[in-house]
């Protein structure tokens, strides 16, 4: 009896290989082959796609009841768990065990449950209350522990909390926006060869950059966020924006490429889509 293999590759609200065909037809092909680099334009097209398909069934142990993985050196060499040395964490003196987040689907679902509970308790008529600004789900989306489509589908049940839900869903849309840009614009993650990146005469100041990386700028808010980022691997969207503005046009006038290096070194959900407010 032959086995049927089904491959599902997506961690977006819409399946880019199938549902985004409509996106290409509606906007890209109708706009001279250009992608929307403006968030408002993207959201306009996004709204025309209709409701995304429901999430697929969750994978459980019963799905693997008759599966067996051969144990071999080849399997370990190609698919084994990397060591900290493989990930270039050679100096362990700077690695902290303090973290507000642990990996895995159960942990991600727990954070989502807590976020939903805060939404349901939130009374928009009471100014003394405020919902949590961030769901803290970004790392779980980045590592595939949690399905974006599942979260998007489940949160629709609380649409009565319109203001809170609307902001959260816009964050998910923004995440898809940046992923779309990275997949369509060449050299998206660098200055050279990036057709939409402005040619800005950034300054090169190694001492300022060193102080920024170490969290010793003398600005309490900036230094506190750098310390939190290095210790816990996660900071809020507002904190990430503060660091980005301070490093670039806000104060130091140092290239954003240096900021990317700091982000990629310490941030859990570093990479494409990390700019969203989720």
PDB file of C-alpha atoms in Angstrom:
ATOM      1  CA  UNK A   1       0.000   0.000   0.000  1.00  0.00           C
ATOM      2  CA  UNK A   2       1.490   3.308  -1.089  1.00  0.00           C
ATOM      3  CA  UNK A   3       1.736   6.168   1.359  1.00  0.00           C
ATOM      4  CA  UNK A   4       0.299   9.557   0.484  1.00  0.00           C
ATOM      5  CA  UNK A   5       2.552  12.489   1.318  1.00  0.00           C
ATOM      6  CA  UNK A   6       0.940  15.885   1.818  1.00  0.00           C
ATOM      7  CA  UNK A   7       3.220  18.912   2.008  1.00  0.00           C
ATOM      8  CA  UNK A   8       1.842  22.105   3.550  1.00  0.00           C
ATOM      9  CA  UNK A   9       4.251  25.026   3.621  1.00  0.00           C
ATOM     10  CA  UNK A  10       2.989  28.287   5.030  1.00  0.00           C
ATOM     11  CA  UNK A  11       3.161  30.334   8.181  1.00  0.00           C
ATOM     12  CA  UNK A  12       1.104  33.230   6.906  1.00  0.00           C
ATOM     13  CA  UNK A  13      -2.546  34.205   7.056  1.00  0.00           C
ATOM     14  CA  UNK A  14      -2.878  33.207   3.403  1.00  0.00           C
ATOM     15  CA  UNK A  15      -1.157  30.362   1.589  1.00  0.00           C
ATOM     16  CA  UNK A  16       1.197  32.192  -0.737  1.00  0.00           C
ATOM     17  CA  UNK A  17       1.296  29.390  -3.300  1.00  0.00           C
ATOM     18  CA  UNK A  18      -2.487  29.214  -3.691  1.00  0.00           C
ATOM     19  CA  UNK A  19      -4.452  32.136  -2.272  1.00  0.00           C
ATOM     20  CA  UNK A  20      -1.797  34.707  -3.171  1.00  0.00           C
ATOM     21  CA  UNK A  21      -2.369  33.927  -6.842  1.00  0.00           C
ATOM     22  CA  UNK A  22      -5.400  36.190  -6.488  1.00  0.00           C
ATOM     23  CA  UNK A  23      -3.138  38.791  -4.903  1.00  0.00           C
ATOM     24  CA  UNK A  24      -0.779  38.685  -7.886  1.00  0.00           C
ATOM     25  CA  UNK A  25      -3.659  38.981 -10.327  1.00  0.00           C
ATOM     26  CA  UNK A  26      -5.380  41.816  -8.462  1.00  0.00           C
ATOM     27  CA  UNK A  27      -2.396  44.009  -7.735  1.00  0.00           C
ATOM     28  CA  UNK A  28       1.009  42.936  -9.022  1.00  0.00           C
ATOM     29  CA  UNK A  29      -0.029  41.973 -12.555  1.00  0.00           C
ATOM     30  CA  UNK A  30      -2.393  44.933 -12.724  1.00  0.00           C
ATOM     31  CA  UNK A  31       0.323  47.323 -11.588  1.00  0.00           C
ATOM     32  CA  UNK A  32       3.004  46.658 -14.163  1.00  0.00           C
ATOM     33  CA  UNK A  33       4.481  43.799 -12.156  1.00  0.00           C
ATOM     34  CA  UNK A  34       5.310  46.019  -9.171  1.00  0.00           C
ATOM     35  CA  UNK A  35       4.713  44.978  -5.584  1.00  0.00           C
ATOM     36  CA  UNK A  36       3.027  47.382  -3.132  1.00  0.00           C
ATOM     37  CA  UNK A  37       5.692  48.934  -0.918  1.00  0.00           C
ATOM     38  CA  UNK A  38       3.107  51.003   0.938  1.00  0.00           C
ATOM     39  CA  UNK A  39       1.343  49.299   3.846  1.00  0.00           C
ATOM     40  CA  UNK A  40      -1.998  50.971   3.136  1.00  0.00           C
ATOM     41  CA  UNK A  41      -1.931  49.753  -0.468  1.00  0.00           C
ATOM     42  CA  UNK A  42      -1.093  46.253   0.704  1.00  0.00           C
ATOM     43  CA  UNK A  43      -3.948  46.259   3.228  1.00  0.00           C
ATOM     44  CA  UNK A  44      -6.352  47.418   0.505  1.00  0.00           C
ATOM     45  CA  UNK A  45      -5.418  44.419  -1.633  1.00  0.00           C
ATOM     46  CA  UNK A  46      -5.346  42.184   1.431  1.00  0.00           C
ATOM     47  CA  UNK A  47      -8.980  43.001   2.208  1.00  0.00           C
ATOM     48  CA  UNK A  48     -10.026  41.948  -1.303  1.00  0.00           C
ATOM     49  CA  UNK A  49      -8.759  38.390  -0.774  1.00  0.00           C
ATOM     50  CA  UNK A  50     -11.705  37.487   1.442  1.00  0.00           C
ATOM     51  CA  UNK A  51     -11.573  35.240   4.481  1.00  0.00           C
ATOM     52  CA  UNK A  52      -8.547  32.916   4.663  1.00  0.00           C
ATOM     53  CA  UNK A  53      -9.113  29.188   4.608  1.00  0.00           C
ATOM     54  CA  UNK A  54      -9.630  27.536   8.012  1.00  0.00           C
ATOM     55  CA  UNK A  55      -6.529  26.002   9.605  1.00  0.00           C
ATOM     56  CA  UNK A  56      -5.715  22.380   8.906  1.00  0.00           C
ATOM     57  CA  UNK A  57      -6.123  19.733  11.577  1.00  0.00           C
ATOM     58  CA  UNK A  58      -3.530  19.878  14.346  1.00  0.00           C
ATOM     59  CA  UNK A  59      -0.857  17.191  14.183  1.00  0.00           C
ATOM     60  CA  UNK A  60      -1.143  14.739  17.078  1.00  0.00           C
ATOM     61  CA  UNK A  61       0.631  11.579  18.216  1.00  0.00           C
ATOM     62  CA  UNK A  62      -1.994   9.362  16.575  1.00  0.00           C
ATOM     63  CA  UNK A  63      -0.901  10.608  13.156  1.00  0.00           C
ATOM     64  CA  UNK A  64       2.506   9.003  13.736  1.00  0.00           C
ATOM     65  CA  UNK A  65       1.305   5.716  15.212  1.00  0.00           C
ATOM     66  CA  UNK A  66       2.830   3.636  12.396  1.00  0.00           C
ATOM     67  CA  UNK A  67       5.861   5.823  11.699  1.00  0.00           C
ATOM     68  CA  UNK A  68       9.453   4.926  12.485  1.00  0.00           C
ATOM     69  CA  UNK A  69      12.606   6.966  11.946  1.00  0.00           C
ATOM     70  CA  UNK A  70      15.803   5.065  11.102  1.00  0.00           C
ATOM     71  CA  UNK A  71      18.711   5.796  13.401  1.00  0.00           C
ATOM     72  CA  UNK A  72      21.839   6.491  11.407  1.00  0.00           C
ATOM     73  CA  UNK A  73      24.885   8.736  11.299  1.00  0.00           C
ATOM     74  CA  UNK A  74      23.569  10.290   8.073  1.00  0.00           C
ATOM     75  CA  UNK A  75      20.299  11.233   9.756  1.00  0.00           C
ATOM     76  CA  UNK A  76      22.109  12.791  12.707  1.00  0.00           C
ATOM     77  CA  UNK A  77      24.513  14.688  10.456  1.00  0.00           C
ATOM     78  CA  UNK A  78      21.758  16.175   8.300  1.00  0.00           C
ATOM     79  CA  UNK A  79      18.832  16.552  10.683  1.00  0.00           C
ATOM     80  CA  UNK A  80      20.314  16.375  14.172  1.00  0.00           C
ATOM     81  CA  UNK A  81      19.800  19.089  16.771  1.00  0.00           C
ATOM     82  CA  UNK A  82      22.602  21.675  16.439  1.00  0.00           C
ATOM     83  CA  UNK A  83      24.866  22.373  19.387  1.00  0.00           C
ATOM     84  CA  UNK A  84      25.431  25.840  20.816  1.00  0.00           C
ATOM     85  CA  UNK A  85      28.859  25.788  19.156  1.00  0.00           C
ATOM     86  CA  UNK A  86      27.179  25.130  15.798  1.00  0.00           C
ATOM     87  CA  UNK A  87      25.116  28.262  16.408  1.00  0.00           C
ATOM     88  CA  UNK A  88      28.327  30.195  17.174  1.00  0.00           C
ATOM     89  CA  UNK A  89      27.540  30.643  20.870  1.00  0.00           C
ATOM     90  CA  UNK A  90      31.139  29.977  21.863  1.00  0.00           C
ATOM     91  CA  UNK A  91      31.365  32.381  24.804  1.00  0.00           C
ATOM     92  CA  UNK A  92      28.764  31.020  27.230  1.00  0.00           C
ATOM     93  CA  UNK A  93      29.497  33.650  29.886  1.00  0.00           C
ATOM     94  CA  UNK A  94      27.010  36.027  28.249  1.00  0.00           C
ATOM     95  CA  UNK A  95      24.224  33.458  27.923  1.00  0.00           C
ATOM     96  CA  UNK A  96      21.489  33.877  30.518  1.00  0.00           C
ATOM     97  CA  UNK A  97      19.052  31.158  31.547  1.00  0.00           C
ATOM     98  CA  UNK A  98      16.504  33.805  32.502  1.00  0.00           C
ATOM     99  CA  UNK A  99      13.660  33.888  30.008  1.00  0.00           C
ATOM    100  CA  UNK A 100       9.975  34.668  30.074  1.00  0.00           C
ATOM    101  CA  UNK A 101       9.397  32.276  27.180  1.00  0.00           C
ATOM    102  CA  UNK A 102       9.945  28.599  26.598  1.00  0.00           C
ATOM    103  CA  UNK A 103       9.667  26.926  23.224  1.00  0.00           C
ATOM    104  CA  UNK A 104       7.015  24.549  21.938  1.00  0.00           C
ATOM    105  CA  UNK A 105       3.411  24.532  20.797  1.00  0.00           C
ATOM    106  CA  UNK A 106       1.972  24.076  24.297  1.00  0.00           C
ATOM    107  CA  UNK A 107       3.827  27.163  25.521  1.00  0.00           C
ATOM    108  CA  UNK A 108       2.660  29.160  22.502  1.00  0.00           C
ATOM    109  CA  UNK A 109      -0.950  28.103  23.019  1.00  0.00           C
ATOM    110  CA  UNK A 110      -0.618  29.081  26.669  1.00  0.00           C
ATOM    111  CA  UNK A 111       0.483  32.610  25.739  1.00  0.00           C
ATOM    112  CA  UNK A 112      -2.372  32.818  23.247  1.00  0.00           C
ATOM    113  CA  UNK A 113      -4.862  31.679  25.890  1.00  0.00           C
ATOM    114  CA  UNK A 114      -3.601  34.330  28.325  1.00  0.00           C
ATOM    115  CA  UNK A 115      -3.874  36.994  25.643  1.00  0.00           C
ATOM    116  CA  UNK A 116      -7.455  35.982  24.829  1.00  0.00           C
ATOM    117  CA  UNK A 117      -8.398  35.979  28.518  1.00  0.00           C
ATOM    118  CA  UNK A 118      -7.142  39.537  28.849  1.00  0.00           C
ATOM    119  CA  UNK A 119      -9.206  40.531  25.822  1.00  0.00           C
ATOM    120  CA  UNK A 120     -12.383  39.006  27.255  1.00  0.00           C
ATOM    121  CA  UNK A 121     -11.860  40.777  30.602  1.00  0.00           C
ATOM    122  CA  UNK A 122     -11.174  44.122  28.986  1.00  0.00           C
ATOM    123  CA  UNK A 123     -14.016  46.606  29.380  1.00  0.00           C
ATOM    124  CA  UNK A 124     -13.661  49.410  26.856  1.00  0.00           C
ATOM    125  CA  UNK A 125     -15.838  51.638  29.044  1.00  0.00           C
ATOM    126  CA  UNK A 126     -13.371  51.592  31.935  1.00  0.00           C
ATOM    127  CA  UNK A 127     -10.452  53.882  31.234  1.00  0.00           C
ATOM    128  CA  UNK A 128      -8.492  52.492  34.175  1.00  0.00           C
ATOM    129  CA  UNK A 129      -8.151  49.164  32.393  1.00  0.00           C
ATOM    130  CA  UNK A 130      -6.013  48.482  29.378  1.00  0.00           C
ATOM    131  CA  UNK A 131      -5.450  45.289  27.366  1.00  0.00           C
ATOM    132  CA  UNK A 132      -1.961  43.905  26.935  1.00  0.00           C
ATOM    133  CA  UNK A 133      -0.216  45.785  24.127  1.00  0.00           C
ATOM    134  CA  UNK A 134       1.530  42.689  22.786  1.00  0.00           C
ATOM    135  CA  UNK A 135       0.402  39.076  22.493  1.00  0.00           C
ATOM    136  CA  UNK A 136       4.027  37.827  22.821  1.00  0.00           C
ATOM    137  CA  UNK A 137       3.333  35.282  20.096  1.00  0.00           C
ATOM    138  CA  UNK A 138       5.976  36.462  17.609  1.00  0.00           C
ATOM    139  CA  UNK A 139       8.679  33.930  18.629  1.00  0.00           C
ATOM    140  CA  UNK A 140       6.178  31.078  18.321  1.00  0.00           C
ATOM    141  CA  UNK A 141       5.197  32.218  14.832  1.00  0.00           C
ATOM    142  CA  UNK A 142       8.832  32.605  13.798  1.00  0.00           C
ATOM    143  CA  UNK A 143       9.853  29.069  14.845  1.00  0.00           C
ATOM    144  CA  UNK A 144       6.666  27.413  13.585  1.00  0.00           C
ATOM    145  CA  UNK A 145       5.452  26.445  17.058  1.00  0.00           C
ATOM    146  CA  UNK A 146       2.142  28.188  16.465  1.00  0.00           C
ATOM    147  CA  UNK A 147       0.045  28.552  13.321  1.00  0.00           C
ATOM    148  CA  UNK A 148      -0.706  32.135  12.297  1.00  0.00           C
ATOM    149  CA  UNK A 149      -3.823  30.950  10.502  1.00  0.00           C
ATOM    150  CA  UNK A 150      -5.039  29.073  13.588  1.00  0.00           C
ATOM    151  CA  UNK A 151      -4.605  32.165  15.769  1.00  0.00           C
ATOM    152  CA  UNK A 152      -6.273  34.389  13.167  1.00  0.00           C
ATOM    153  CA  UNK A 153      -9.213  31.978  12.949  1.00  0.00           C
ATOM    154  CA  UNK A 154      -9.638  31.578  16.718  1.00  0.00           C
ATOM    155  CA  UNK A 155      -9.394  35.265  17.572  1.00  0.00           C
ATOM    156  CA  UNK A 156     -12.324  36.068  15.272  1.00  0.00           C
ATOM    157  CA  UNK A 157     -14.614  34.680  17.975  1.00  0.00           C
ATOM    158  CA  UNK A 158     -13.813  37.718  20.092  1.00  0.00           C
ATOM    159  CA  UNK A 159     -14.579  40.285  17.422  1.00  0.00           C
ATOM    160  CA  UNK A 160     -16.911  42.059  19.878  1.00  0.00           C
ATOM    161  CA  UNK A 161     -13.723  43.486  21.394  1.00  0.00           C
ATOM    162  CA  UNK A 162     -13.278  45.242  18.083  1.00  0.00           C
ATOM    163  CA  UNK A 163     -10.602  47.798  18.982  1.00  0.00           C
ATOM    164  CA  UNK A 164      -8.277  45.247  20.561  1.00  0.00           C
ATOM    165  CA  UNK A 165      -8.811  42.569  17.913  1.00  0.00           C
ATOM    166  CA  UNK A 166      -8.473  45.050  15.059  1.00  0.00           C
ATOM    167  CA  UNK A 167      -5.053  46.162  16.263  1.00  0.00           C
ATOM    168  CA  UNK A 168      -3.898  42.571  16.716  1.00  0.00           C
ATOM    169  CA  UNK A 169      -5.070  41.492  13.247  1.00  0.00           C
ATOM    170  CA  UNK A 170      -3.403  44.521  11.666  1.00  0.00           C
ATOM    171  CA  UNK A 171      -0.190  43.357  13.293  1.00  0.00           C
ATOM    172  CA  UNK A 172      -0.566  39.976  11.596  1.00  0.00           C
ATOM    173  CA  UNK A 173      -1.254  41.708   8.275  1.00  0.00           C
ATOM    174  CA  UNK A 174       1.866  43.837   8.722  1.00  0.00           C
ATOM    175  CA  UNK A 175       3.855  40.664   9.323  1.00  0.00           C
ATOM    176  CA  UNK A 176       2.636  39.279   5.988  1.00  0.00           C
ATOM    177  CA  UNK A 177       3.441  42.626   4.363  1.00  0.00           C
ATOM    178  CA  UNK A 178       7.117  42.455   5.321  1.00  0.00           C
ATOM    179  CA  UNK A 179       7.358  38.791   4.339  1.00  0.00           C
ATOM    180  CA  UNK A 180       5.885  39.683   0.949  1.00  0.00           C
ATOM    181  CA  UNK A 181       8.422  42.493   0.477  1.00  0.00           C
ATOM    182  CA  UNK A 182      11.324  40.230   1.420  1.00  0.00           C
ATOM    183  CA  UNK A 183      10.186  37.591  -1.067  1.00  0.00           C
ATOM    184  CA  UNK A 184       9.668  40.052  -3.949  1.00  0.00           C
ATOM    185  CA  UNK A 185      12.376  42.713  -3.544  1.00  0.00           C
ATOM    186  CA  UNK A 186      15.956  41.622  -4.144  1.00  0.00           C
ATOM    187  CA  UNK A 187      18.533  42.279  -1.430  1.00  0.00           C
ATOM    188  CA  UNK A 188      15.782  43.294   0.974  1.00  0.00           C
ATOM    189  CA  UNK A 189      18.003  42.736   4.022  1.00  0.00           C
ATOM    190  CA  UNK A 190      20.874  44.971   2.903  1.00  0.00           C
ATOM    191  CA  UNK A 191      21.607  48.390   1.423  1.00  0.00           C
ATOM    192  CA  UNK A 192      23.691  47.467  -1.616  1.00  0.00           C
ATOM    193  CA  UNK A 193      21.550  46.320  -4.511  1.00  0.00           C
ATOM    194  CA  UNK A 194      18.275  47.111  -2.728  1.00  0.00           C
ATOM    195  CA  UNK A 195      16.112  49.058  -5.223  1.00  0.00           C
ATOM    196  CA  UNK A 196      13.848  50.611  -2.558  1.00  0.00           C
ATOM    197  CA  UNK A 197      16.541  51.552  -0.029  1.00  0.00           C
ATOM    198  CA  UNK A 198      17.555  55.214   0.221  1.00  0.00           C
ATOM    199  CA  UNK A 199      21.247  56.018  -0.184  1.00  0.00           C
ATOM    200  CA  UNK A 200      21.871  57.734   3.156  1.00  0.00           C
ATOM    201  CA  UNK A 201      25.382  58.865   4.187  1.00  0.00           C
ATOM    202  CA  UNK A 202      25.464  56.993   7.492  1.00  0.00           C
ATOM    203  CA  UNK A 203      28.246  57.769   9.944  1.00  0.00           C
ATOM    204  CA  UNK A 204      30.810  55.200  11.056  1.00  0.00           C
ATOM    205  CA  UNK A 205      31.494  55.532  14.772  1.00  0.00           C
ATOM    206  CA  UNK A 206      32.828  52.310  16.272  1.00  0.00           C
ATOM    207  CA  UNK A 207      32.818  53.678  19.831  1.00  0.00           C
ATOM    208  CA  UNK A 208      29.162  54.736  19.721  1.00  0.00           C
ATOM    209  CA  UNK A 209      28.223  51.418  18.142  1.00  0.00           C
ATOM    210  CA  UNK A 210      30.100  49.511  20.853  1.00  0.00           C
ATOM    211  CA  UNK A 211      28.292  51.454  23.588  1.00  0.00           C
ATOM    212  CA  UNK A 212      24.967  50.764  21.898  1.00  0.00           C
ATOM    213  CA  UNK A 213      25.641  47.018  21.681  1.00  0.00           C
ATOM    214  CA  UNK A 214      26.685  46.898  25.342  1.00  0.00           C
ATOM    215  CA  UNK A 215      23.782  49.025  26.551  1.00  0.00           C
ATOM    216  CA  UNK A 216      26.077  51.751  27.854  1.00  0.00           C
ATOM    217  CA  UNK A 217      24.849  54.773  25.925  1.00  0.00           C
ATOM    218  CA  UNK A 218      23.864  56.717  29.035  1.00  0.00           C
ATOM    219  CA  UNK A 219      20.221  56.860  27.942  1.00  0.00           C
ATOM    220  CA  UNK A 220      18.310  54.805  30.575  1.00  0.00           C
ATOM    221  CA  UNK A 221      15.440  53.704  28.306  1.00  0.00           C
ATOM    222  CA  UNK A 222      17.808  52.544  25.546  1.00  0.00           C
ATOM    223  CA  UNK A 223      20.243  50.807  27.898  1.00  0.00           C
ATOM    224  CA  UNK A 224      17.431  49.066  29.788  1.00  0.00           C
ATOM    225  CA  UNK A 225      15.987  47.655  26.566  1.00  0.00           C
ATOM    226  CA  UNK A 226      19.386  46.439  25.379  1.00  0.00           C
ATOM    227  CA  UNK A 227      19.910  44.717  28.749  1.00  0.00           C
ATOM    228  CA  UNK A 228      16.468  43.110  28.605  1.00  0.00           C
ATOM    229  CA  UNK A 229      17.025  42.013  25.008  1.00  0.00           C
ATOM    230  CA  UNK A 230      20.349  40.353  25.835  1.00  0.00           C
ATOM    231  CA  UNK A 231      19.012  38.673  28.968  1.00  0.00           C
ATOM    232  CA  UNK A 232      15.554  37.541  27.874  1.00  0.00           C
ATOM    233  CA  UNK A 233      15.727  37.532  24.075  1.00  0.00           C
ATOM    234  CA  UNK A 234      12.520  39.514  23.660  1.00  0.00           C
ATOM    235  CA  UNK A 235      11.344  43.109  23.961  1.00  0.00           C
ATOM    236  CA  UNK A 236       8.110  44.790  22.951  1.00  0.00           C
ATOM    237  CA  UNK A 237       7.420  46.314  19.561  1.00  0.00           C
ATOM    238  CA  UNK A 238       7.682  49.821  21.045  1.00  0.00           C
ATOM    239  CA  UNK A 239      11.068  48.975  22.556  1.00  0.00           C
ATOM    240  CA  UNK A 240      12.345  47.583  19.248  1.00  0.00           C
ATOM    241  CA  UNK A 241      11.210  50.746  17.481  1.00  0.00           C
ATOM    242  CA  UNK A 242      12.941  52.902  20.099  1.00  0.00           C
ATOM    243  CA  UNK A 243      16.247  51.092  19.590  1.00  0.00           C
ATOM    244  CA  UNK A 244      15.954  51.338  15.807  1.00  0.00           C
ATOM    245  CA  UNK A 245      15.225  55.077  15.844  1.00  0.00           C
ATOM    246  CA  UNK A 246      17.963  55.789  18.395  1.00  0.00           C
ATOM    247  CA  UNK A 247      20.596  53.923  16.371  1.00  0.00           C
ATOM    248  CA  UNK A 248      19.656  55.526  13.053  1.00  0.00           C
ATOM    249  CA  UNK A 249      18.004  58.890  12.447  1.00  0.00           C
ATOM    250  CA  UNK A 250      17.026  59.497  16.067  1.00  0.00           C
ATOM    251  CA  UNK A 251      20.475  60.014  17.563  1.00  0.00           C
ATOM    252  CA  UNK A 252      23.553  58.041  16.479  1.00  0.00           C
ATOM    253  CA  UNK A 253      23.001  58.182  12.694  1.00  0.00           C
ATOM    254  CA  UNK A 254      24.490  54.690  12.288  1.00  0.00           C
ATOM    255  CA  UNK A 255      23.318  52.359   9.516  1.00  0.00           C
ATOM    256  CA  UNK A 256      20.334  50.125  10.168  1.00  0.00           C
ATOM    257  CA  UNK A 257      22.447  47.201   8.928  1.00  0.00           C
ATOM    258  CA  UNK A 258      24.319  47.346  12.245  1.00  0.00           C
ATOM    259  CA  UNK A 259      20.985  47.243  14.047  1.00  0.00           C
ATOM    260  CA  UNK A 260      20.042  44.115  12.119  1.00  0.00           C
ATOM    261  CA  UNK A 261      23.188  42.414  13.441  1.00  0.00           C
ATOM    262  CA  UNK A 262      22.213  43.256  17.036  1.00  0.00           C
ATOM    263  CA  UNK A 263      18.669  42.049  16.410  1.00  0.00           C
ATOM    264  CA  UNK A 264      19.711  38.781  14.787  1.00  0.00           C
ATOM    265  CA  UNK A 265      22.102  38.018  17.626  1.00  0.00           C
ATOM    266  CA  UNK A 266      19.666  38.415  20.512  1.00  0.00           C
ATOM    267  CA  UNK A 267      16.039  38.588  19.388  1.00  0.00           C
ATOM    268  CA  UNK A 268      14.003  35.361  19.518  1.00  0.00           C
ATOM    269  CA  UNK A 269      11.903  36.157  16.465  1.00  0.00           C
ATOM    270  CA  UNK A 270      14.652  37.887  14.477  1.00  0.00           C
ATOM    271  CA  UNK A 271      14.203  37.685  10.728  1.00  0.00           C
ATOM    272  CA  UNK A 272      11.608  38.604   8.156  1.00  0.00           C
ATOM    273  CA  UNK A 273       8.361  39.671   9.774  1.00  0.00           C
ATOM    274  CA  UNK A 274       9.942  40.669  13.083  1.00  0.00           C
ATOM    275  CA  UNK A 275       8.837  44.254  12.491  1.00  0.00           C
ATOM    276  CA  UNK A 276       5.179  43.553  13.208  1.00  0.00           C
ATOM    277  CA  UNK A 277       3.338  44.641  16.348  1.00  0.00           C
ATOM    278  CA  UNK A 278       2.142  41.228  17.573  1.00  0.00           C
TER     279      UNK A 278
END
